[in-house]
Short mmCIF file of C-alpha atoms and ligand atoms in Angstrom, two decimals:
data_model
loop_
_atom_site.label_atom_id
_atom_site.label_comp_id
_atom_site.label_asym_id
_atom_site.label_seq_id
_atom_site.Cartn_x
_atom_site.Cartn_y
_atom_site.Cartn_z
CA MET A 1 107.60 123.27 109.36
CA ASP A 2 109.72 126.56 109.41
CA ASP A 3 112.27 127.59 106.80
CA LEU A 4 115.28 126.55 108.62
CA ASP A 5 114.01 122.81 109.50
CA GLN A 6 113.16 122.65 106.19
CA ARG A 7 116.57 123.73 104.87
CA LYS A 8 118.22 121.47 107.55
CA ARG A 9 115.86 118.67 105.52
CA GLY A 10 116.87 119.47 101.73
CA LEU A 11 115.27 120.69 99.14
CA TRP A 12 115.86 120.03 95.31
CA GLY A 13 118.23 122.57 93.67
CA SER A 14 115.41 123.12 91.17
CA LYS A 15 112.26 122.30 89.04
CA VAL A 16 114.17 120.15 86.95
CA GLY A 17 116.18 118.57 89.67
CA SER A 18 112.89 117.30 91.25
CA ILE A 19 111.60 115.80 88.04
CA PHE A 20 114.57 114.04 86.87
CA ALA A 21 114.83 112.87 90.84
CA ALA A 22 111.14 111.22 90.59
CA THR A 23 111.93 110.24 86.93
CA GLY A 24 114.94 108.67 88.54
CA SER A 25 112.82 106.44 91.14
CA ALA A 26 110.37 105.67 88.22
CA ILE A 27 112.40 104.49 85.38
CA GLY A 28 114.33 101.33 86.47
CA LEU A 29 114.47 97.69 86.96
CA GLY A 30 110.90 97.99 86.45
CA ASN A 31 110.50 99.46 83.15
CA ILE A 32 113.52 97.28 81.82
CA TRP A 33 113.76 94.17 83.50
CA ARG A 34 110.01 93.87 85.19
CA PHE A 35 107.82 95.19 82.61
CA PRO A 36 109.20 93.04 79.52
CA THR A 37 109.15 89.82 82.13
CA LYS A 38 105.35 90.47 82.98
CA VAL A 39 104.50 91.39 79.18
CA SER A 40 105.83 88.00 78.21
CA GLU A 41 104.26 86.30 81.26
CA ASN A 42 100.53 87.76 80.46
CA GLY A 43 99.81 87.35 77.47
CA GLY A 44 101.47 90.18 75.36
CA ALA A 45 100.11 93.21 73.72
CA ILE A 46 96.97 92.65 75.95
CA PHE A 47 99.29 93.18 79.23
CA VAL A 48 100.84 96.68 77.32
CA LEU A 49 97.06 97.62 76.63
CA ILE A 50 95.74 97.57 80.09
CA TYR A 51 98.86 98.28 81.27
CA ILE A 52 98.49 101.85 79.42
CA LEU A 53 94.95 102.33 80.75
CA ALA A 54 96.24 101.96 84.33
CA VAL A 55 99.04 104.47 84.17
CA VAL A 56 96.45 106.89 82.34
CA LEU A 57 93.44 106.15 84.38
CA ILE A 58 95.07 105.32 87.66
CA GLY A 59 98.44 105.93 87.77
CA LEU A 60 98.47 109.91 87.06
CA THR A 61 96.12 110.81 89.97
CA VAL A 62 97.66 108.43 92.45
CA MET A 63 101.04 110.41 91.42
CA LEU A 64 99.44 113.93 91.73
CA ALA A 65 97.55 112.63 95.00
CA GLU A 66 100.99 111.85 96.62
CA LEU A 67 102.69 114.75 95.50
CA VAL A 68 100.29 116.74 96.60
CA ILE A 69 100.40 115.14 100.35
CA GLY A 70 104.19 115.45 100.41
CA ARG A 71 104.57 119.02 99.52
CA HIS A 72 101.99 120.17 101.58
CA SER A 73 103.41 118.44 104.67
CA GLN A 74 106.69 118.42 103.90
CA ARG A 75 107.48 115.10 105.28
CA ASN A 76 108.17 111.51 105.09
CA PRO A 77 104.82 109.54 104.36
CA VAL A 78 104.68 108.73 108.16
CA GLY A 79 105.09 112.25 109.21
CA ALA A 80 102.92 113.66 106.53
CA PHE A 81 99.66 111.47 107.50
CA LYS A 82 100.51 112.80 111.49
CA ASN A 83 100.43 116.16 110.45
CA ILE A 84 97.86 116.29 108.27
CA LYS A 85 95.56 114.55 110.43
CA PRO A 86 96.96 114.00 113.97
CA LYS A 87 96.34 111.29 116.23
CA THR A 88 94.47 109.06 113.74
CA PRO A 89 95.24 105.74 112.50
CA TRP A 90 96.21 107.39 109.19
CA LYS A 91 100.21 107.19 109.75
CA PHE A 92 99.97 103.14 109.26
CA VAL A 93 99.46 104.10 105.50
CA GLY A 94 102.82 105.49 106.03
CA TYR A 95 104.48 102.80 107.66
CA LEU A 96 102.81 100.59 105.37
CA GLY A 97 105.17 102.44 102.44
CA VAL A 98 107.70 102.19 104.61
CA LEU A 99 107.83 98.63 105.39
CA THR A 100 107.10 98.04 101.48
CA GLY A 101 110.08 100.59 100.56
CA ILE A 102 112.68 98.41 102.83
CA LEU A 103 110.93 95.02 101.18
CA ILE A 104 111.27 96.60 97.95
CA LEU A 105 115.02 97.38 98.39
CA SER A 106 115.55 94.03 99.63
CA TYR A 107 114.96 91.88 96.48
CA TYR A 108 115.34 94.66 93.90
CA THR A 109 118.87 95.31 94.82
CA VAL A 110 119.31 91.29 93.77
CA ILE A 111 118.72 92.17 90.50
CA ALA A 112 120.37 95.29 90.38
CA GLY A 113 123.61 92.85 91.55
CA TRP A 114 122.94 90.66 88.58
CA ALA A 115 123.48 93.67 86.29
CA ALA A 116 126.51 94.58 87.94
CA ALA A 117 127.57 90.99 87.49
CA TYR A 118 126.58 91.27 83.84
CA ILE A 119 128.61 94.49 83.01
CA LEU A 120 131.57 92.59 83.92
CA LYS A 121 130.73 89.25 81.97
CA THR A 122 129.75 91.38 79.08
CA ALA A 123 133.05 93.40 79.37
CA LYS A 124 135.35 90.19 79.72
CA GLY A 125 133.99 89.14 76.59
CA THR A 126 131.69 86.12 77.58
CA PHE A 127 128.89 86.96 74.68
CA ARG A 128 131.67 87.53 72.00
CA GLY A 129 131.26 85.49 69.16
CA ASN A 130 128.62 82.42 68.50
CA ILE A 131 126.51 82.80 71.18
CA THR A 132 123.29 80.80 71.25
CA SER A 133 120.23 81.20 73.48
CA GLU A 134 121.47 77.81 74.81
CA SER A 135 124.84 79.52 75.55
CA VAL A 136 123.26 82.50 77.06
CA HIS A 137 120.63 80.56 78.96
CA GLN A 138 123.40 78.40 80.69
CA VAL A 139 125.51 81.52 81.89
CA PHE A 140 122.50 82.90 83.65
CA GLN A 141 122.55 79.26 85.17
CA GLU A 142 125.86 79.29 86.60
CA PHE A 143 125.93 82.34 87.45
CA SER A 144 122.40 82.95 89.71
CA GLY A 145 122.60 79.51 90.95
CA ASN A 146 126.22 80.55 92.71
CA PRO A 147 125.50 81.80 96.06
CA VAL A 148 128.72 83.77 96.63
CA GLN A 149 128.73 85.75 93.75
CA VAL A 150 125.24 86.39 93.98
CA THR A 151 125.25 87.54 97.43
CA LEU A 152 128.39 89.53 96.62
CA PHE A 153 127.13 91.71 93.79
CA PHE A 154 124.02 92.11 95.84
CA PHE A 155 126.18 93.50 98.71
CA PHE A 156 127.76 95.75 95.93
CA ALA A 157 124.53 97.14 95.04
CA ILE A 158 123.12 97.95 98.38
CA SER A 159 126.35 99.70 99.51
CA ILE A 160 126.35 102.23 96.68
CA THR A 161 122.87 102.63 97.45
CA CYS A 162 123.47 103.39 101.11
CA PHE A 163 126.62 105.74 100.25
CA ILE A 164 124.77 107.93 97.83
CA VAL A 165 121.47 108.17 100.29
CA SER A 166 123.76 109.09 103.37
CA LYS A 167 125.08 111.94 101.18
CA GLY A 168 121.93 113.93 101.24
CA ILE A 169 119.28 114.95 99.02
CA LYS A 170 121.32 117.36 96.51
CA SER A 171 124.63 116.41 96.58
CA GLY A 172 123.83 112.65 96.27
CA ILE A 173 120.58 111.74 94.77
CA GLU A 174 119.68 114.76 92.29
CA ARG A 175 123.04 115.10 91.09
CA TRP A 176 123.56 111.56 89.74
CA THR A 177 120.29 111.26 88.27
CA LYS A 178 120.58 114.37 86.09
CA ILE A 179 123.90 113.11 84.26
CA LEU A 180 122.80 109.72 83.90
CA MET A 181 119.51 109.35 82.79
CA PRO A 182 120.02 110.83 79.08
CA PHE A 183 122.53 108.43 78.30
CA LEU A 184 120.20 105.30 79.25
CA PHE A 185 117.87 106.30 77.16
CA LEU A 186 119.77 107.51 74.06
CA LEU A 187 120.90 104.04 73.92
CA ILE A 188 117.76 102.11 74.44
CA VAL A 189 116.52 104.20 71.43
CA PHE A 190 119.47 103.02 69.63
CA LEU A 191 119.12 99.60 70.71
CA ALA A 192 115.16 99.38 69.49
CA ILE A 193 116.17 100.40 66.19
CA ARG A 194 118.68 97.54 65.93
CA ALA A 195 116.16 95.21 67.05
CA LEU A 196 113.40 96.39 65.00
CA THR A 197 115.37 95.60 61.82
CA LEU A 198 116.41 92.10 62.71
CA PRO A 199 115.24 89.41 60.56
CA GLY A 200 112.22 87.91 62.12
CA ALA A 201 111.71 91.24 64.06
CA SER A 202 107.82 91.19 63.12
CA GLU A 203 106.67 88.33 64.99
CA GLY A 204 108.08 89.80 68.19
CA ILE A 205 106.43 93.07 67.39
CA SER A 206 102.96 91.39 67.01
CA PHE A 207 103.15 89.52 69.99
CA TYR A 208 103.90 92.85 71.49
CA LEU A 209 101.57 95.00 70.06
CA LYS A 210 98.39 93.24 68.81
CA PRO A 211 96.44 92.06 71.35
CA ASP A 212 94.73 88.93 71.89
CA PHE A 213 91.64 89.61 73.82
CA SER A 214 91.16 86.00 74.68
CA LYS A 215 93.76 86.01 76.74
CA LEU A 216 92.29 88.85 78.95
CA SER A 217 91.49 87.79 82.70
CA GLY A 218 91.77 89.16 86.26
CA ALA A 219 95.27 88.02 86.45
CA VAL A 220 96.08 90.06 83.63
CA VAL A 221 94.50 93.36 85.08
CA LEU A 222 95.90 93.10 88.60
CA PHE A 223 99.44 92.40 87.09
CA ALA A 224 99.13 95.34 84.79
CA LEU A 225 97.90 97.53 87.75
CA GLY A 226 100.71 96.19 89.70
CA GLN A 227 103.29 96.87 87.15
CA ALA A 228 101.93 100.59 86.87
CA PHE A 229 102.27 101.09 90.47
CA PHE A 230 105.60 99.71 90.73
CA SER A 231 106.72 101.28 87.48
CA LEU A 232 105.95 104.87 88.91
CA SER A 233 106.76 104.24 92.38
CA LEU A 234 103.46 104.65 93.35
CA GLY A 235 101.45 103.59 96.68
CA MET A 236 104.05 103.31 99.11
CA GLY A 237 104.83 106.71 99.74
CA MET A 238 107.95 107.45 97.40
CA MET A 239 106.38 110.17 95.93
CA ILE A 240 105.04 111.49 99.07
CA THR A 241 108.47 111.69 99.99
CA TYR A 242 109.83 113.17 96.78
CA GLY A 243 106.99 115.53 96.94
CA SER A 244 108.12 117.05 99.87
CA TYR A 245 111.17 118.48 98.45
CA ILE A 246 109.55 120.27 95.68
CA SER A 247 109.24 123.88 96.29
CA LYS A 248 105.95 125.62 96.63
CA SER A 249 106.29 127.22 93.45
CA ASP A 250 106.57 124.26 91.31
CA ASN A 251 103.56 123.26 89.11
CA LEU A 252 102.82 119.88 90.45
CA VAL A 253 100.51 118.68 87.67
CA SER A 254 103.07 118.90 84.94
CA SER A 255 105.64 117.23 87.06
CA ALA A 256 103.46 114.11 87.45
CA GLY A 257 102.36 113.93 83.72
CA TRP A 258 106.12 114.34 82.62
CA VAL A 259 107.20 111.41 84.99
CA CYS A 260 104.36 109.04 84.05
CA PHE A 261 105.05 110.27 80.28
CA ALA A 262 108.69 109.47 80.79
CA ASP A 263 108.40 106.49 82.72
CA SER A 264 105.75 104.32 80.31
CA LEU A 265 108.23 105.67 77.59
CA VAL A 266 111.34 103.82 78.34
CA ALA A 267 109.14 100.83 79.48
CA PHE A 268 107.66 100.91 75.83
CA THR A 269 111.25 101.31 74.25
CA ALA A 270 112.00 98.19 75.99
CA GLY A 271 109.60 96.07 75.17
CA LEU A 272 110.62 97.18 71.64
CA ILE A 273 114.16 95.96 71.85
CA ILE A 274 113.63 92.41 74.07
CA PHE A 275 110.57 90.87 71.71
CA PRO A 276 112.10 91.56 68.57
CA THR A 277 115.17 90.00 69.49
CA LEU A 278 113.70 86.97 71.13
CA ALA A 279 112.06 86.15 67.95
CA PHE A 280 114.71 87.12 65.88
CA ALA A 281 116.28 84.09 68.07
CA GLY A 282 113.58 82.10 68.02
CA ILE A 283 112.93 81.54 71.72
CA LEU A 284 109.95 84.06 71.86
CA GLY A 285 107.51 82.61 74.37
CA LYS A 286 110.01 79.85 75.31
CA VAL A 287 112.41 82.42 78.23
CA LYS A 288 110.02 83.77 80.81
CA GLY A 289 110.75 85.01 84.25
CA GLU A 290 113.03 87.15 85.89
CA SER A 291 115.92 85.88 83.86
CA LEU A 292 114.33 87.17 80.52
CA ILE A 293 116.32 90.38 79.97
CA PHE A 294 119.70 88.69 80.93
CA GLU A 295 119.21 85.91 78.26
CA GLY A 296 117.54 88.13 75.61
CA TYR A 297 120.21 91.11 75.78
CA PRO A 298 123.22 89.39 75.04
CA LEU A 299 121.72 88.26 72.32
CA ILE A 300 121.10 91.43 70.49
CA PHE A 301 124.59 92.49 71.38
CA SER A 302 125.88 89.58 69.58
CA THR A 303 124.45 91.20 66.49
CA ILE A 304 125.81 94.39 66.34
CA PRO A 305 129.74 95.24 65.25
CA GLY A 306 131.35 95.91 68.34
CA GLY A 307 128.45 94.87 70.26
CA TYR A 308 130.16 93.67 73.38
CA ILE A 309 131.34 97.45 74.19
CA LEU A 310 127.69 98.45 73.75
CA GLY A 311 126.85 95.43 75.90
CA THR A 312 128.84 96.56 78.70
CA LEU A 313 127.69 100.13 78.09
CA PHE A 314 124.39 99.08 78.75
CA PHE A 315 124.45 97.02 81.61
CA ILE A 316 126.02 99.94 83.31
CA LEU A 317 123.29 102.66 82.39
CA VAL A 318 120.88 99.72 83.78
CA LEU A 319 122.66 99.76 86.91
CA ILE A 320 122.77 102.96 87.11
CA ALA A 321 119.01 103.42 86.55
CA ALA A 322 118.61 100.65 89.32
CA ILE A 323 120.41 102.88 91.49
CA THR A 324 118.46 105.99 91.49
CA SER A 325 115.62 103.35 92.22
CA THR A 326 117.03 101.91 95.22
CA ILE A 327 118.13 105.13 96.63
CA SER A 328 114.42 105.90 96.52
CA ALA A 329 113.47 102.91 98.01
CA LEU A 330 115.64 103.71 100.85
CA GLU A 331 115.15 107.45 100.81
CA VAL A 332 111.55 106.67 102.13
CA ALA A 333 112.81 105.15 105.43
CA VAL A 334 115.81 107.00 105.91
CA ALA A 335 113.60 110.33 106.05
CA TYR A 336 111.41 108.40 108.19
CA PHE A 337 114.12 107.97 110.85
CA VAL A 338 115.15 111.30 110.25
CA ASP A 339 112.32 113.14 110.55
CA GLU A 340 110.32 110.93 113.37
CA ARG A 341 113.35 109.42 115.24
CA ASN A 342 115.95 112.38 115.00
CA TRP A 343 118.37 109.69 113.58
CA SER A 344 121.50 111.05 111.66
CA ARG A 345 121.12 110.60 107.76
CA GLY A 346 124.12 108.57 107.93
CA LYS A 347 123.00 106.22 110.68
CA ALA A 348 119.80 105.73 109.05
CA ALA A 349 120.98 104.64 105.49
CA TRP A 350 123.34 102.57 106.97
CA LEU A 351 121.31 100.38 109.47
CA VAL A 352 118.36 100.46 107.01
CA GLY A 353 120.44 99.45 104.33
CA LEU A 354 121.86 96.50 106.32
CA CYS A 355 118.58 95.27 107.43
CA ALA A 356 117.37 95.39 103.62
CA PHE A 357 120.28 93.37 102.93
CA LEU A 358 119.90 90.33 105.50
CA LEU A 359 116.27 90.42 104.75
CA GLY A 360 117.39 89.95 100.71
CA ILE A 361 119.36 86.91 101.27
CA PRO A 362 116.71 84.52 100.63
CA SER A 363 115.68 86.40 97.51
CA ALA A 364 119.29 86.39 96.31
CA LEU A 365 119.40 82.68 97.08
CA SER A 366 116.51 81.61 95.45
CA PHE A 367 117.58 81.23 91.87
CA GLY A 368 119.96 78.42 93.20
CA GLY A 369 122.23 78.02 96.33
CA MET A 370 119.72 76.68 99.15
CA GLN A 371 117.15 74.62 98.15
CA VAL A 372 114.39 75.79 100.80
CA PHE A 373 114.75 79.45 98.69
CA THR A 374 114.44 77.87 95.30
CA LYS A 375 111.60 75.78 96.00
CA ILE A 376 109.55 78.55 97.15
CA LYS A 377 111.07 80.93 94.70
CA VAL A 378 111.12 83.65 97.56
CA LEU A 379 112.21 86.47 95.41
CA THR A 380 109.07 86.10 92.99
CA ARG A 381 106.60 85.88 96.08
CA VAL A 382 108.35 88.64 97.72
CA ASP A 383 107.82 90.72 94.10
CA PHE A 384 104.46 89.65 94.06
CA VAL A 385 103.46 90.91 97.60
CA CYS A 386 105.45 94.48 96.99
CA ALA A 387 104.52 95.02 93.55
CA ASN A 388 100.70 93.71 93.40
CA VAL A 389 99.00 93.75 96.91
CA SER A 390 101.19 96.61 99.10
CA PRO A 391 101.43 99.44 96.82
CA ALA A 392 97.61 98.75 95.53
CA VAL A 393 96.35 98.91 98.95
CA GLY A 394 98.20 101.95 99.89
CA ALA A 395 96.94 103.83 96.59
CA LEU A 396 93.66 102.97 97.85
CA PHE A 397 94.10 104.60 101.03
CA ILE A 398 96.13 107.82 99.80
CA CYS A 399 92.71 108.22 97.28
CA ILE A 400 90.44 107.68 100.19
CA PHE A 401 92.43 110.16 102.55
CA ILE A 402 92.81 112.69 99.82
CA GLY A 403 88.81 112.39 98.93
CA TYR A 404 87.48 112.11 102.41
CA ALA A 405 89.58 112.55 105.27
CA TRP A 406 91.77 115.57 104.46
CA GLY A 407 89.00 116.81 102.04
CA ILE A 408 89.74 117.53 98.37
CA LYS A 409 89.30 121.25 99.02
CA ASN A 410 92.46 121.73 100.35
CA ALA A 411 94.23 119.34 98.45
CA VAL A 412 93.19 121.33 95.14
CA LYS A 413 94.35 124.26 97.29
CA GLU A 414 97.85 122.90 97.72
CA ILE A 415 98.03 122.29 94.02
CA ARG A 416 96.95 125.42 92.60
CA SER A 417 100.12 127.16 94.65
CA GLY A 418 102.62 126.56 91.45
CA ASN A 419 99.40 125.95 89.42
CA PRO A 420 96.72 128.50 89.80
CA ARG A 421 94.63 127.37 87.31
CA PHE A 422 94.60 123.73 87.23
CA ARG A 423 92.40 122.72 84.38
CA LEU A 424 91.99 119.44 85.38
CA GLN A 425 90.64 119.89 88.54
CA PRO A 426 87.50 118.13 87.41
CA ILE A 427 89.19 114.97 85.97
CA TRP A 428 91.23 114.63 88.70
CA VAL A 429 88.62 115.26 91.52
CA PHE A 430 86.70 112.36 90.12
CA SER A 431 89.12 109.82 89.87
CA VAL A 432 90.67 110.35 93.44
CA LYS A 433 87.35 110.20 94.89
CA TYR A 434 85.70 107.78 92.76
CA LEU A 435 87.19 106.39 89.84
CA SER A 436 90.36 104.85 91.18
CA PRO A 437 89.30 103.90 94.61
CA ILE A 438 86.89 101.94 92.97
CA ALA A 439 89.07 100.28 89.98
CA ILE A 440 91.38 99.30 92.57
CA ILE A 441 89.17 97.54 95.03
CA ILE A 442 87.68 95.63 92.09
CA ILE A 443 91.22 95.09 90.85
CA LEU A 444 92.35 93.62 94.37
CA TYR A 445 89.57 91.20 94.28
CA PHE A 446 91.41 89.36 91.43
CA ILE A 447 94.55 88.63 93.78
CA LYS A 448 92.74 85.17 94.56
CA THR A 449 92.70 84.15 90.75
CA ALA A 450 95.99 85.53 90.46
CA THR A 451 97.29 83.27 93.32
CA GLY A 452 95.62 80.37 91.95
N1 LIG B 1 109.87 102.07 90.20
C1 LIG B 1 111.07 101.62 90.29
C2 LIG B 1 111.16 100.82 88.88
O1 LIG B 1 110.43 101.03 88.08
C3 LIG B 1 110.70 100.86 91.39
C4 LIG B 1 110.59 101.06 92.46
C5 LIG B 1 109.44 101.07 92.98
C6 LIG B 1 111.59 101.74 93.30
C7 LIG B 1 108.92 101.51 94.22
C8 LIG B 1 111.23 101.85 94.34
C9 LIG B 1 110.07 102.09 94.87
O2 LIG B 1 112.03 100.46 88.63
#
C-alpha cells in the first residue's frame, strides 16, 4: 500500500495515541463487568490466578502477533491475510474476526445500555439513603425486565458507537480515549480504597485472592483463557486492525506489554472493589451472573457521603469505557467494508451498527420481556461463544499463521522495525510456535465440560 492510500485510511496521531486507543479497546465492560462476574462464578481466587497466567503466557504472545500482522499488512483482518498470503483460505480467519466483532457488538452494547440507564438512576437518587441488597436487586429486576427501556438504552449505546466510528480514526476514536481513560482509572482506585476499608472486607478479599485449589477444573481454565482473550480484545482481529494504524517506527513489543498490563490492572482493581463490597453487604456468593456489578456497586456508593454523585460519575465512566470498546468492535467490520468493498466509512458504520442492533434484540430481551429469550438466556449463550470459543480458535490460527505459514522470520523483521534489538525474541518465538497453540488446543478440549 502506498503512502497516499495509507493516509486515506488514517494513522494514529502518535505512539501514545495508538497505545491509548488499543488500551481503550481492551479496557471496558470486560474488566469492570465480565471479570468480576466470571470470578464469582468460577471459584474466586483460583480463577484470578489462572487468568493472570493466561495473560502472561498466551495473551501477550497473541497480542504481539496480531499487532505485527496488522502493521505489516496495514489492512483490516480479512485484507491482512489476503495481503500476506494471497489466494489461500487464511482470509477466513479474518472473516471469523469480523463476524465475532459484530456479534460481540450486538450483546455488549446491551450491557453498555444498562450502564447508561444506571447513570440516570443513580443521578435521580434511586440508590440514596437506606438501600439494601434486596432493594438493589429489585431495581435491577424491574429494569432488566422492561423490554422498552432496555431496548431504548441499547439503541442509544449503539448509536453513539456508530457516530464516533463514522467520524474516523484520529478525530473520533483517538481523541475520546485519550481524554477519558485516565479519569476512569483514578475513580476506580479511589473506590477500591473505600471498599477495602469497609467492615467485613477481609472475607471478600480472601474469596478474591486466596486460591482454593479444589475448585480448579477444566471449565475454570477455559473460562479464564476466554476472559483473557475477551478482555484484551484478542483472537478476532481487533488488534490486527488497530496495529494497521500504527507507524513503522513504533515499538510493538512495548505497546503490547503496556496494553496487557494496563488492562489487567484495571480488572484486578475492579475485583478489589466488588468483592469486599459484597462481603460487607452479606451477599458474597449469593449474587452471581450478569447482574453482579449492577447490584454490587450501588451498595458501595451508599456507604460514601455524597456517594450518589460519585456513583453517577462512575456509571458515566463505565459507559465511556464500554464505548471505547464497542467502537473497536465496530471498527473491525468497518475497516473491512472500507478497505475491501470500497464502502464509505459513514455507510459502513451505520449499516453494520443496524445489523448488530437487530442481532442484539434477543440478548436485550433475555432478562425479561420475552420468554423465548429469557428461557435460553440468549445473552449468556452468545457471550459464551464470542468470548470463549471464537477468540480461542482465532488466536490459535493466528499463532499457526505466524509460526508456519507467513514465517517467523518475516514477523520478527517487522517487529524489529521500531525495536531493532527485540530482546524477547526467543521467548516470543517459542510461545507463538509451540506454547500458545498447544495450550489453546488443550484448553479448547474443555468446552465439552464447560457446556455440560
Ligand atoms: N476488550 C473489551 C473489554 O474488555 C471487550 C471487547 C472484545 C471489545 C473484543 C471489542 C472486541 O471490555
